[in-house]
XYZ file of C-alpha atoms in Angstrom:
100
model
C -0.212 0.352 0.276
C 2.725 2.295 0.900
C 3.975 2.050 -2.351
C 0.972 2.369 -4.702
C 0.439 5.782 -2.008
C 4.230 6.311 -3.347
C 3.732 5.580 -6.552
C 0.108 7.856 -7.911
C 2.043 10.999 -5.134
C 5.021 10.303 -7.559
C 2.481 10.328 -10.507
C 0.598 13.554 -9.995
C 4.001 15.933 -9.415
C 5.683 14.440 -12.348
C 2.178 15.132 -14.424
C 2.048 18.820 -13.615
C 5.698 19.368 -13.230
C 5.485 17.933 -17.110
C 2.206 20.883 -17.653
C 4.075 23.462 -15.854
C 6.933 23.456 -17.823
C 4.782 22.935 -21.247
C 2.001 25.374 -20.635
C 3.455 27.527 -17.550
C 0.473 30.154 -17.873
C -2.569 27.792 -17.685
C -1.112 26.956 -13.439
C -1.798 30.724 -12.096
C -3.199 32.156 -9.506
C -5.108 35.071 -9.424
C -5.244 35.949 -12.490
C -8.442 35.240 -14.913
C -8.707 32.404 -16.721
C -11.053 30.838 -19.575
C -13.246 28.039 -17.665
C -11.289 25.765 -19.299
C -7.890 26.630 -17.685
C -9.730 27.396 -14.089
C -10.846 23.957 -14.520
C -7.140 22.528 -15.505
C -5.571 25.040 -12.842
C -8.326 23.489 -9.572
C -6.849 20.062 -11.315
C -3.120 20.769 -10.692
C -3.785 22.444 -7.602
C -5.167 19.491 -6.158
C -2.257 17.182 -8.718
C -0.351 18.764 -6.205
C -1.544 17.898 -2.985
C -2.177 14.509 -4.199
C 1.435 14.615 -4.746
C 2.382 15.206 -1.138
C 0.236 12.066 -0.203
C 1.821 9.232 2.225
C 0.349 7.615 5.134
C 0.054 7.818 8.210
C 1.591 5.630 11.293
C -1.211 4.481 12.136
C -1.982 2.880 8.212
C 1.634 1.890 7.433
C 1.946 -0.023 10.932
C -1.862 -2.201 8.647
C -4.711 -0.681 11.793
C -6.075 1.528 8.955
C -7.464 0.503 6.095
C -7.394 3.607 3.468
C -7.834 0.852 0.361
C -10.686 2.140 -0.773
C -9.884 6.149 -0.218
C -6.213 5.312 -2.101
C -8.334 3.538 -4.567
C -11.298 7.358 -4.518
C -7.464 9.908 -4.959
C -6.684 6.836 -8.283
C -10.387 6.669 -10.178
C -10.354 10.611 -9.744
C -6.467 10.744 -10.984
C -8.116 9.032 -14.524
C -10.720 11.604 -14.429
C -8.737 14.583 -14.222
C -6.125 13.132 -16.708
C -8.559 13.343 -19.503
C -10.375 16.335 -18.773
C -7.226 17.664 -18.773
C -5.886 16.248 -22.470
C -10.216 17.416 -22.908
C -9.882 21.042 -22.003
C -6.635 21.761 -23.678
C -7.416 19.776 -27.226
C -7.693 23.274 -29.399
C -4.371 24.555 -27.506
C -2.889 21.074 -28.890
C -4.329 21.462 -32.132
C -3.258 24.967 -32.472
C 0.554 23.813 -31.584
C 1.028 21.203 -34.303
C -1.218 23.841 -36.457
C 0.755 24.941 -39.929
C 1.459 28.654 -39.897
C -0.720 29.854 -42.465
């Protein structure tokens, strides 16, 4: 379980880092944003929190069973990545379109 939590945290960290490196203006807080960019920024903020995830001492010792919470987080991440992909679709198309 600890490895799965650490793996999810690392994956979210890398996702946020990669998107920030390629589209830093999307995650800038305090700037008026389009609805799509605001949704993406909210997801990135959530992923930043998930990237700091870990197990409590009780969870690590097996006293608590956070399997269900982890499954929900994994599903949230899966759906959120799809939302980011769809919301940034026009941006990807514009970046790959030949200039006229």
